[in-house]
Short mmCIF file of C-alpha atoms and ligand atoms in Angstrom, two decimals:
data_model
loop_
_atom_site.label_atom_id
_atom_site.label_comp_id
_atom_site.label_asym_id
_atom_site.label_seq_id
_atom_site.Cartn_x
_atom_site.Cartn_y
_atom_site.Cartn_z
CA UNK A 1 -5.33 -12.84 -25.30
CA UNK A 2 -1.45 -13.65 -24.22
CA UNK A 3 -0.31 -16.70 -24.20
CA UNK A 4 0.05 -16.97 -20.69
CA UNK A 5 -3.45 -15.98 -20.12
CA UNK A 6 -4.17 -19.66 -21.51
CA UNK A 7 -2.83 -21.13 -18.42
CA UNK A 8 -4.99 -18.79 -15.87
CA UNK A 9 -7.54 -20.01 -13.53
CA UNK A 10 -10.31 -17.88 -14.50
CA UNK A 11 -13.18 -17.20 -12.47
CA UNK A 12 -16.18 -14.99 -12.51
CA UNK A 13 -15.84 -13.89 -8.53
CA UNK A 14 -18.35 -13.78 -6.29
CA UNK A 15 -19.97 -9.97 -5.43
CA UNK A 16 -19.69 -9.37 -2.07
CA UNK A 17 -22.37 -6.56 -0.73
CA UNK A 18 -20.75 -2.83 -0.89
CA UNK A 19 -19.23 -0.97 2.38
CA UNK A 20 -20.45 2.54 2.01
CA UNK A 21 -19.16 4.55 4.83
CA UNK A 22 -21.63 7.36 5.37
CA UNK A 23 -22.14 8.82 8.81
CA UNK A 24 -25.89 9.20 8.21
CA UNK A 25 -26.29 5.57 6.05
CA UNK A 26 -29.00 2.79 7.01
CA UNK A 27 -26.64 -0.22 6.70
CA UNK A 28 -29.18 -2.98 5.81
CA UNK A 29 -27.64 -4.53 3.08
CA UNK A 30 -24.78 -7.38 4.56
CA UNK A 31 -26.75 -8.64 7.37
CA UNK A 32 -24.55 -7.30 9.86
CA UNK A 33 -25.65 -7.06 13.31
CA UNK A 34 -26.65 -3.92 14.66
CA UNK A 35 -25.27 -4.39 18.29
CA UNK A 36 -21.56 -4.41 19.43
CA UNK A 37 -19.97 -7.49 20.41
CA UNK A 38 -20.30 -8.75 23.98
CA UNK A 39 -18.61 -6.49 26.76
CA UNK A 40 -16.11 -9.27 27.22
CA UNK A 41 -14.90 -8.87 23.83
CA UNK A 42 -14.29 -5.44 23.86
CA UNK A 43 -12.67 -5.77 27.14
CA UNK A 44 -10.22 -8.81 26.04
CA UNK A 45 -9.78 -6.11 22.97
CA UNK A 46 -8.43 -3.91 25.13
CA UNK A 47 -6.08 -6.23 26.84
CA UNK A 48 -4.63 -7.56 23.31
CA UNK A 49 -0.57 -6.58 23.75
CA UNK A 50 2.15 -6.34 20.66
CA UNK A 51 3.35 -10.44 21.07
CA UNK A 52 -0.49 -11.17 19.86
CA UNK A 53 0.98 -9.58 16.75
CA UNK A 54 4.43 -10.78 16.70
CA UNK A 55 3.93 -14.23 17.35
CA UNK A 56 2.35 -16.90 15.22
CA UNK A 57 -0.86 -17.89 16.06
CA UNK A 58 -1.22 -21.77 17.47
CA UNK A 59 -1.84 -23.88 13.70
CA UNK A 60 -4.48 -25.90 15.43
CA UNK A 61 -6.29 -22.50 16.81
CA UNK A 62 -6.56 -24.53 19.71
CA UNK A 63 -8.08 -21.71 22.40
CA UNK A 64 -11.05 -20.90 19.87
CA UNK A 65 -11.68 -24.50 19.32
CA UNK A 66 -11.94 -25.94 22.90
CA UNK A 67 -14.09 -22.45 23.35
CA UNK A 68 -16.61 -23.75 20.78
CA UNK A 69 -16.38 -27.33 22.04
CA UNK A 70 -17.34 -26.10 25.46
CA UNK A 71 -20.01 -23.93 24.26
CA UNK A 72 -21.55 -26.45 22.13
CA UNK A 73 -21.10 -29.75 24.09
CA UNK A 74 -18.99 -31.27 21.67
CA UNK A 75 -15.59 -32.76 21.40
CA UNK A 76 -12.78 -30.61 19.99
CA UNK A 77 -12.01 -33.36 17.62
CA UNK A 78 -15.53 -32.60 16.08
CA UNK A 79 -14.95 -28.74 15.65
CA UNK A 80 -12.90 -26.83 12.91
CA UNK A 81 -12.25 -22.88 12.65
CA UNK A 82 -11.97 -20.66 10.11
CA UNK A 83 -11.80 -17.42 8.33
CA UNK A 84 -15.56 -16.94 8.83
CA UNK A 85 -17.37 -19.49 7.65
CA UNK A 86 -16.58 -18.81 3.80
CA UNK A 87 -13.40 -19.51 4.68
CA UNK A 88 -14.70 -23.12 6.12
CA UNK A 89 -17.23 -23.81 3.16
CA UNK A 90 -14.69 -23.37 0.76
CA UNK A 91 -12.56 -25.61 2.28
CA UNK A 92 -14.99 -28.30 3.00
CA UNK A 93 -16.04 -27.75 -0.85
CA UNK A 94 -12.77 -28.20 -1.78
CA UNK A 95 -12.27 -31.30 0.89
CA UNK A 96 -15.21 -33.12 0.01
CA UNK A 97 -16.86 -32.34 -3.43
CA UNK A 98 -13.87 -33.99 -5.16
CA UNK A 99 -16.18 -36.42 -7.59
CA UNK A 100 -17.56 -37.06 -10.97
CA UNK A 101 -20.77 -36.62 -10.11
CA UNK A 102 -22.95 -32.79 -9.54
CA UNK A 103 -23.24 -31.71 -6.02
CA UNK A 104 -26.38 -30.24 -5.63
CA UNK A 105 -28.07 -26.95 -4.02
CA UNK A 106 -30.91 -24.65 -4.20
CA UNK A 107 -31.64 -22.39 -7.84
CA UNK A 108 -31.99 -19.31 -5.16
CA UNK A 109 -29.26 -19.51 -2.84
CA UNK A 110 -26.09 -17.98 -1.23
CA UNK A 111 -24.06 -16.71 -4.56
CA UNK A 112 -20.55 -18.10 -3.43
CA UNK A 113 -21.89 -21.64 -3.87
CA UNK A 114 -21.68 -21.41 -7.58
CA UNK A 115 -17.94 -19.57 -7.61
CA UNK A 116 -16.80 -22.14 -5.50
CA UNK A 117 -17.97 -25.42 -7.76
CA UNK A 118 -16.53 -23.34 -10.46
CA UNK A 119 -13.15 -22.53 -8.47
CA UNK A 120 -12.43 -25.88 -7.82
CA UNK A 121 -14.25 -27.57 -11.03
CA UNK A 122 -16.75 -29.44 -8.89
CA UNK A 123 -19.75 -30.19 -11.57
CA UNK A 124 -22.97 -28.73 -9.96
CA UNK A 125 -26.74 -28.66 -10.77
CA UNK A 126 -29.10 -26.11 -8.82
CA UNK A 127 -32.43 -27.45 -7.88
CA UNK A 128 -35.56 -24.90 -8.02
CA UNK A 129 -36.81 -24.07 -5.25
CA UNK A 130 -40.98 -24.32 -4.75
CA UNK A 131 -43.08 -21.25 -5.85
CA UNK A 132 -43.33 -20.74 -2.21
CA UNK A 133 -39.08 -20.24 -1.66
CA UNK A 134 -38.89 -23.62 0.06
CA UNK A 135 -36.11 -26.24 -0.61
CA UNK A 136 -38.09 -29.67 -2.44
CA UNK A 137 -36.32 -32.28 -0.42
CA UNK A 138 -37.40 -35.04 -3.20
CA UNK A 139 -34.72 -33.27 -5.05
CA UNK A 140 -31.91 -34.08 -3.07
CA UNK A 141 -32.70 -37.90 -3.90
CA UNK A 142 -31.03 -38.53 -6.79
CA UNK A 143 -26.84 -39.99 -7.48
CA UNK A 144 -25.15 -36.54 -6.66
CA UNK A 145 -21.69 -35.90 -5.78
CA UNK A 146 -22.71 -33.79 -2.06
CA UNK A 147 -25.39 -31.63 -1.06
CA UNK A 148 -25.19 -28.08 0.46
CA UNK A 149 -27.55 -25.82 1.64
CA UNK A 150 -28.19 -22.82 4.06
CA UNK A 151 -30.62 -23.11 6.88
CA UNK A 152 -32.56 -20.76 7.12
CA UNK A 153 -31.89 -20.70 3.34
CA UNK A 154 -30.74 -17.04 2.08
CA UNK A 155 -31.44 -14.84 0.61
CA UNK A 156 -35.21 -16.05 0.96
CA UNK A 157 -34.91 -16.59 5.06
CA UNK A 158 -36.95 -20.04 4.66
CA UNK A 159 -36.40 -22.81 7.51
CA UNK A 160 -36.03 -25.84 6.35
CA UNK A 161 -37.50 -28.00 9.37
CA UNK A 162 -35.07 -30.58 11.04
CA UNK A 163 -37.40 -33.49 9.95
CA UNK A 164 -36.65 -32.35 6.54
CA UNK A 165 -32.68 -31.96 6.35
CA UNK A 166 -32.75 -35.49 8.20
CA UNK A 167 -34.50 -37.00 5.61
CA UNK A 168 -31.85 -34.99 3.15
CA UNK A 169 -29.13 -36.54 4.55
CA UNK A 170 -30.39 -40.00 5.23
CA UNK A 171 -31.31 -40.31 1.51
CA UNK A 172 -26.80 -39.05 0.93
CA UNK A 173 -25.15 -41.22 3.08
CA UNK A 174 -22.77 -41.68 0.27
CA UNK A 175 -21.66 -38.06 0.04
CA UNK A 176 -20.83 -35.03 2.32
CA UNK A 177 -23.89 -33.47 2.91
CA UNK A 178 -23.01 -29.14 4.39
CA UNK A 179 -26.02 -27.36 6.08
CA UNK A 180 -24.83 -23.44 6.01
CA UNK A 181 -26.47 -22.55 9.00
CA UNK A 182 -25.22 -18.74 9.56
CA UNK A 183 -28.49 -17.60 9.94
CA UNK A 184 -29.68 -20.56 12.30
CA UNK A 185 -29.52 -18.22 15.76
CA UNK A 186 -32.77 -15.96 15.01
CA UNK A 187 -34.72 -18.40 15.80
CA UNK A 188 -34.13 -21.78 13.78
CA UNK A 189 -33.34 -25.20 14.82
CA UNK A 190 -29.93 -26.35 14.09
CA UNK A 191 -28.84 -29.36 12.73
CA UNK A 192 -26.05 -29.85 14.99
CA UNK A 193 -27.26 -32.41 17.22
CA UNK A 194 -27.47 -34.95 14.13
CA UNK A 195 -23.85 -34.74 13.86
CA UNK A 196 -23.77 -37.67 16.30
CA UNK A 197 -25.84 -39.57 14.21
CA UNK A 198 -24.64 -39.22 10.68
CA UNK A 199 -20.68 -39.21 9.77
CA UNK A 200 -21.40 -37.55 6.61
CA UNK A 201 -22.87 -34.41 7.94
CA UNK A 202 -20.79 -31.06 8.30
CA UNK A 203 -22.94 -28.27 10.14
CA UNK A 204 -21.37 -24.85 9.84
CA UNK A 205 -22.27 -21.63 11.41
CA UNK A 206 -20.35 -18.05 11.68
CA UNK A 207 -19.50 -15.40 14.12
CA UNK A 208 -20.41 -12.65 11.45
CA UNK A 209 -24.37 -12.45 12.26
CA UNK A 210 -25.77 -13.29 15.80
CA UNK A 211 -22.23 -12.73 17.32
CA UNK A 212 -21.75 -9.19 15.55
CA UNK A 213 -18.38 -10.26 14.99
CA UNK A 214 -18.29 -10.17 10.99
CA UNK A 215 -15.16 -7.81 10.65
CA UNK A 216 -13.07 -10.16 12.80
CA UNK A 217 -13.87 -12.90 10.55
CA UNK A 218 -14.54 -16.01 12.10
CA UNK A 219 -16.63 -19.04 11.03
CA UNK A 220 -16.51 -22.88 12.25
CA UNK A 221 -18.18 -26.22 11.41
CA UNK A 222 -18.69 -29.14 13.48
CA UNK A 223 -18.60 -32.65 11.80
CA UNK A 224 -17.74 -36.41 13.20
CA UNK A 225 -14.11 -36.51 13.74
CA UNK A 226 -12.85 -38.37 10.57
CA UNK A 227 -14.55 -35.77 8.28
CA UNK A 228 -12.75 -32.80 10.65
CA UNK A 229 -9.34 -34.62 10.16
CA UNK A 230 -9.54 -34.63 6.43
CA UNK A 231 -10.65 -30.47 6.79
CA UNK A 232 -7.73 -29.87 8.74
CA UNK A 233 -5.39 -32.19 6.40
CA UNK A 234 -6.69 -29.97 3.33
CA UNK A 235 -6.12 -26.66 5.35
CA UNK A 236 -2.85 -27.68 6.44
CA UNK A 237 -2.23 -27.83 2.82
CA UNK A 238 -2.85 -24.83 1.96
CA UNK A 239 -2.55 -22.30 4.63
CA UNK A 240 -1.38 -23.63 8.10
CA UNK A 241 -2.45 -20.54 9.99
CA UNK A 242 -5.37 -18.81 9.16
CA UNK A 243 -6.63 -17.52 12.52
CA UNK A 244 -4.94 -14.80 13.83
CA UNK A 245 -3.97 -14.28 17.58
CA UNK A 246 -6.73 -11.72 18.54
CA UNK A 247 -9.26 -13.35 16.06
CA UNK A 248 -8.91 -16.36 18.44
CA UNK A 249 -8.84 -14.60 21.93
CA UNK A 250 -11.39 -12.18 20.55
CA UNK A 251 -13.64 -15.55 19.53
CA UNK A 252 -13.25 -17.29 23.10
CA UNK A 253 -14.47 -13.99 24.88
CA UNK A 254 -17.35 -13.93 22.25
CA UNK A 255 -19.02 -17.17 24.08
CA UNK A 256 -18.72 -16.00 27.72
CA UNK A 257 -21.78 -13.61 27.86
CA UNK A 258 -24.76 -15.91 27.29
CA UNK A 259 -27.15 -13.36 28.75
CA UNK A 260 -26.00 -10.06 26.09
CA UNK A 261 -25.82 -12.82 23.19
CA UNK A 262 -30.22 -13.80 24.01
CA UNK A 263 -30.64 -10.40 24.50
CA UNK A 264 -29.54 -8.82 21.49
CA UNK A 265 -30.39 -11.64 19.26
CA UNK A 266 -33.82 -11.50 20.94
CA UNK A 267 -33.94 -7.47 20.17
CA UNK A 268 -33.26 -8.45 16.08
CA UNK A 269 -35.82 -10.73 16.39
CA UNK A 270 -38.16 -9.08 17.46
CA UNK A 271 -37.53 -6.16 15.14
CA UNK A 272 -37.73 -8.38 12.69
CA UNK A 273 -41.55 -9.29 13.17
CA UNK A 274 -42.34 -5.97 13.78
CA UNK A 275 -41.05 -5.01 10.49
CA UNK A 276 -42.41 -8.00 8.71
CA UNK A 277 -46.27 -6.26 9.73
CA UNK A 278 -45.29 -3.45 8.88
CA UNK A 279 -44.15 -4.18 5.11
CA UNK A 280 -47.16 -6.13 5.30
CA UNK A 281 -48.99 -3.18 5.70
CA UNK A 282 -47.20 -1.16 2.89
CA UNK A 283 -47.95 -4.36 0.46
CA UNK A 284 -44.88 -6.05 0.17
CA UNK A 285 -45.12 -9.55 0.42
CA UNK A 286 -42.58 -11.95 1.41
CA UNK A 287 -41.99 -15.73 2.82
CA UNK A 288 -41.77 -15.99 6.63
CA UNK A 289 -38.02 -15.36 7.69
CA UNK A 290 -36.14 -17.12 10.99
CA UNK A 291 -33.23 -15.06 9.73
CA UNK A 292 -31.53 -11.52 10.41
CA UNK A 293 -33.25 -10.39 7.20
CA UNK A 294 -36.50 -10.51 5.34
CA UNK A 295 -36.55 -10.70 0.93
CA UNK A 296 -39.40 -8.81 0.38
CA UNK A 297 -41.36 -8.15 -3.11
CA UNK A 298 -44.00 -5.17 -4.13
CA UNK A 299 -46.66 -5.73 -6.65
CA UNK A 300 -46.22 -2.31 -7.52
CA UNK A 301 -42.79 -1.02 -6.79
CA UNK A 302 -40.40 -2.75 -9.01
CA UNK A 303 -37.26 -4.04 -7.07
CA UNK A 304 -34.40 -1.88 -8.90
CA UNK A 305 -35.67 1.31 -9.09
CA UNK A 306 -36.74 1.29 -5.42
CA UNK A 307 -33.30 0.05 -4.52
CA UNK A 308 -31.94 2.55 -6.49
CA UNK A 309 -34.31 5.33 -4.82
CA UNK A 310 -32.99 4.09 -1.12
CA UNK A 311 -29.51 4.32 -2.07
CA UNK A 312 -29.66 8.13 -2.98
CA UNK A 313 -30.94 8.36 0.41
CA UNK A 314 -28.18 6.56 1.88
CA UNK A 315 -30.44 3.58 2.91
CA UNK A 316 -28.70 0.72 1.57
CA UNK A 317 -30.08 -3.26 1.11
CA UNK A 318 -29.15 -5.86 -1.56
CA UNK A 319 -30.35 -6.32 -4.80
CA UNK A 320 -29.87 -9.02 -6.53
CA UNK A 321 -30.17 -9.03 -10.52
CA UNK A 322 -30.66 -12.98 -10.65
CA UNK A 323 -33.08 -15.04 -12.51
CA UNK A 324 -36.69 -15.63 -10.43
CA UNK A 325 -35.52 -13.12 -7.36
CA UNK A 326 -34.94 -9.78 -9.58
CA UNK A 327 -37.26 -8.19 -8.74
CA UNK A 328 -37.23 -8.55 -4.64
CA UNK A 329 -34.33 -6.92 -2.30
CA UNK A 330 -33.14 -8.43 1.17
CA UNK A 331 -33.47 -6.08 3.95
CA UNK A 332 -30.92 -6.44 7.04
CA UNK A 333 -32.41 -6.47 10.56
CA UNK A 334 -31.17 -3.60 12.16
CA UNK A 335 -32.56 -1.33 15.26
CA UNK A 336 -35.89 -0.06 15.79
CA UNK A 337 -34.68 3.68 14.49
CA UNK A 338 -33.37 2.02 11.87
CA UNK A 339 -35.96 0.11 10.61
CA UNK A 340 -38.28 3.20 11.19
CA UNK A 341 -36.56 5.82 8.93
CA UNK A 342 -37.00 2.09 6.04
CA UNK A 343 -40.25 2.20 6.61
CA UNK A 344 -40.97 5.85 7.03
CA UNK A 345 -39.14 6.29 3.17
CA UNK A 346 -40.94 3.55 2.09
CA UNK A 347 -44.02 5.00 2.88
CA UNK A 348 -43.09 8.21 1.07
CA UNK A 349 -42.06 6.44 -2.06
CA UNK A 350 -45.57 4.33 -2.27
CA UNK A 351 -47.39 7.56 -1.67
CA UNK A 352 -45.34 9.38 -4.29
CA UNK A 353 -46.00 6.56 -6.83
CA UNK A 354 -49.19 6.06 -6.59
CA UNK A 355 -49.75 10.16 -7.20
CA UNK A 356 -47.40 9.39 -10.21
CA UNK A 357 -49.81 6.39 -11.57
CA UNK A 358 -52.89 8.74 -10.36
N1 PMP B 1 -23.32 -18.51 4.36
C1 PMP B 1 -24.32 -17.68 4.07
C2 PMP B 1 -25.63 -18.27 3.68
C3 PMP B 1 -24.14 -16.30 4.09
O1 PMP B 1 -25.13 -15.47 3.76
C4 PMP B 1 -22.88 -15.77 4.47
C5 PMP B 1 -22.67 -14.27 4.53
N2 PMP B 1 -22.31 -13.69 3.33
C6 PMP B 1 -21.86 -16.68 4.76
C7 PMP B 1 -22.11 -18.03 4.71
C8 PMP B 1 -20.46 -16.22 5.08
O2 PMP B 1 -20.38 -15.48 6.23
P1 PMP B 1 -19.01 -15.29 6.98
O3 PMP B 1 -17.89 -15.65 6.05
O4 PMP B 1 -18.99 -13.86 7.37
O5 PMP B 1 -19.06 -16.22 8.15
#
C-alpha cells in the first residue's frame, strides 16, 4: 500500500442495480416506473431554452420547493430538495447522525444505509427484522443515536402501519428519527402529517418511482423548520447548488397533472396484485407489498440460478447475495405485457425443472 493510501477515505460503495440497454429487455430490476412522466413535463421539456443551461440554478431551488409546499400543504420552510432522495438521506445522515451513540435500522433494508454510517463514521447496529419481514418496533426503544427506516420497507415491500412509526418516534424524541418513504405512493400511508407533531421527524420521499422521474433525479424531505435549516446549513456546506435548472422546472410541472399521476400509479398497482396471484399460483411465496415491487421466494427454484436464467433472456430483477434474503429476488412493477412475458418464462422454467427433478 502507498503511503498516501493511509490517508484515504475508504469505502466499500454501495451497488447500484445495472442499466442494461437491450431493445427487447424486461427492465424489472430498479423499480423504475413503467409510464412516462406527466404530459406537462414533457411539454415544459420541450420549452427548456439554452439560459436553463447557462445560468446557475436559484441555491435555494426555490420554484421546486414552493411546488412541493403547494402540493403537500406545507410551508416551504418545512420542505428541502435534493438530488433524488439519496442525495437528501445522505445529507440528513450526515446532518443529524453526528453522535456517540448507534443509529439504528432494519437487518434487511435499503443497502445505502450501511455505506452511508460507514461514509461518515456514524456507529450503527441493524435490528432483525421478524420471520415475517416486519420491522419489531420494541427495537427501536433502546439509547440510539437516530433511527431510519423505509416505509414500505424495501426490498421486502412491508408497511409499517402509522400507529407503529408513531410509537417509533415517540419512544426517540431525543434523536432524528428519517422514515424513507419512496415507496409510500402505491398505496401506503405516509407519515407526513406527523411532521406537525414531532420536531424530530424528517419524512422523505422521491420523484424516481410514482413520478417516473428517476433519471432527472430528484428527491425531497419535509421536516419542522429548525431541522430543514440545519439540512440546508450542511448542504450549503458542501455543494450550494445541486438542482439543476430543468431538474427544477421539470419537478414543478411533475405536480400539475393529479389525474395522469392516480392513474398510472393506480395501473402499477393494480398490476401489482395481479402478479402477486399469479406467483402465487406458480409457488412463490412472498410478504404482502404496498410498493412498486414484490421480493418473492420459491421453495423449489433457488434465487441465483433463476436470476441468472432470466438474465440470459434479457429479463432482468435484483438479486441480492445478503445474509437471510439470498435466496429471494425483487421484481419491479412494470406493465401488464411486461409482467406477462415474467410470468410466462417463469412458467417455462418450473415446468422445465420439475422434468429435470422427474
Ligand atoms: N430509498 C429507498 C428505500 C430506495 O429503494 C431508493 C431507490 N434506490 C432510494 C431511497 C433512492 O431513490 P432516489 O435517489 O432515486 O430518489
Amino acid at each position: 500500500m502507498a503511503k498516501w493510501e493511509e490517508n484515504v477515505r475508504k469505502v466499500v460503495p454501495y451497488t447500484p442495480g445495472e442499466q442494461p440497454d437491450f431493445p427487447d429487455m424486461v427492465k424489472l430490476n430498479t423499480n423504475e416506473n413503467p409510464y412516462p412522466p406527466c404530459p406537462a413535463v414533457q411539454e415544459k421539456l420541450r420549452g427548456l431554452r439554452y439560459e436553463d443551461l447557462r445560468l446557475y440554478p436559484a441555491p435555494g431551488a426555490d420554484s421546486l420547493v414552493d411546488a412541493l409546499a403547494d402540493y403537500y400543504g406545507m410551508q416551504k420552510e418545512q420542505v428541502f430538495v435534493g438530488v433524488g432522495s439519496d442525495d437528501v438521506l445522505a445529507m440528513a445522515f450526515l446532518t443529524f447522525f453526528n453522535g456517540d451513540k448507534p443509529i439504528l435500522f432494519p437487518d434487511i433494508t435499503y443497502s445505502f444505509y450501511d455505506v452511508w454510517a460507514e461514509l461518515f463514521r456514524i456507529p450503527y447496529e441493524r435490528q432483525p427484522l421478524s420471520g415475517a419481514f416486519t420491522i419489531v418496533k420494541e427495537d427501536y426503544y433502546k439509547p440510539n443515536g437516530g433511527v431510519v427506516f423505509p416505509n414500505p420497507n424495501a426490498p421486502t415491500g412491508v408497511e409499517l402501519p402509522l400507529a407503529d412509526i408513531e410509537d417509533i418516534i415517540r419512544h426517540n424524541r431525543d434523536v432524528v428519527v428519517i422514515v424513507d418513504e419512496a415507496y409510500i405512493d402505491f398505496g401506503g400511508v405516509s407519515a407526513r402529517g406527523l411532521v406537525e407533531k414531532y420536531d424530530n421527524l424528517l419524512v422523505v420521499q422521491t420523484f424516481s418511482k410514482s413520478r417516473s422521474m428517476a433519471g432527472l433525479r430528484i428527491g425531497y424531505c419535509f421536516g419542522c423548520p429548525k431541522l430543514i435549516r440545519y439540512l440546508n446549513d450542511a448542504k450549503y456546506s458542501f455543494n450550494s447548488y445541486t438542482m439543476n435548472r430543468p431538474s427544477l422546472e421539470l419537478g414543478a410541472a411533475a405536480l400539475w397533472d393529479e389525474a395522469y399521476f392516480r392513474e398510472t400509479v393506480g395501473r402499477i398497482m393494480a398490476t401489482r396484485e395481479r402478479t402477486k396471484e399469479r406467483l402465487a399460483g406458480l409457488g412463490f411465496q412472498f410478504a404482502d407489498s404496498k410498493s412498486n415491487f414484490i421480493f418473492a421466494t420459491h421453495p423449489q427454484l433457488p434465487a441465483r440460478e433463476l436470476f441468472e436464467a432470466l438474465k440470459e433472456k434479457h429479463i432482468y430483477v435484483r438479486y441480492f447475495s445478503k445474509p437471510r434474503i439470498d435466496n429471494y429476488l425483487r421484481i419491479t412493477i412494470g406493465t401488464d405485457e411486461q409482467m406477462d412475458i415474467l410470468i410466462g418464462f417463469l412458467e417455462e422454467y418450473k415446468k422445465a425443472m420439475a422434468g429435470e427433478r422427474a
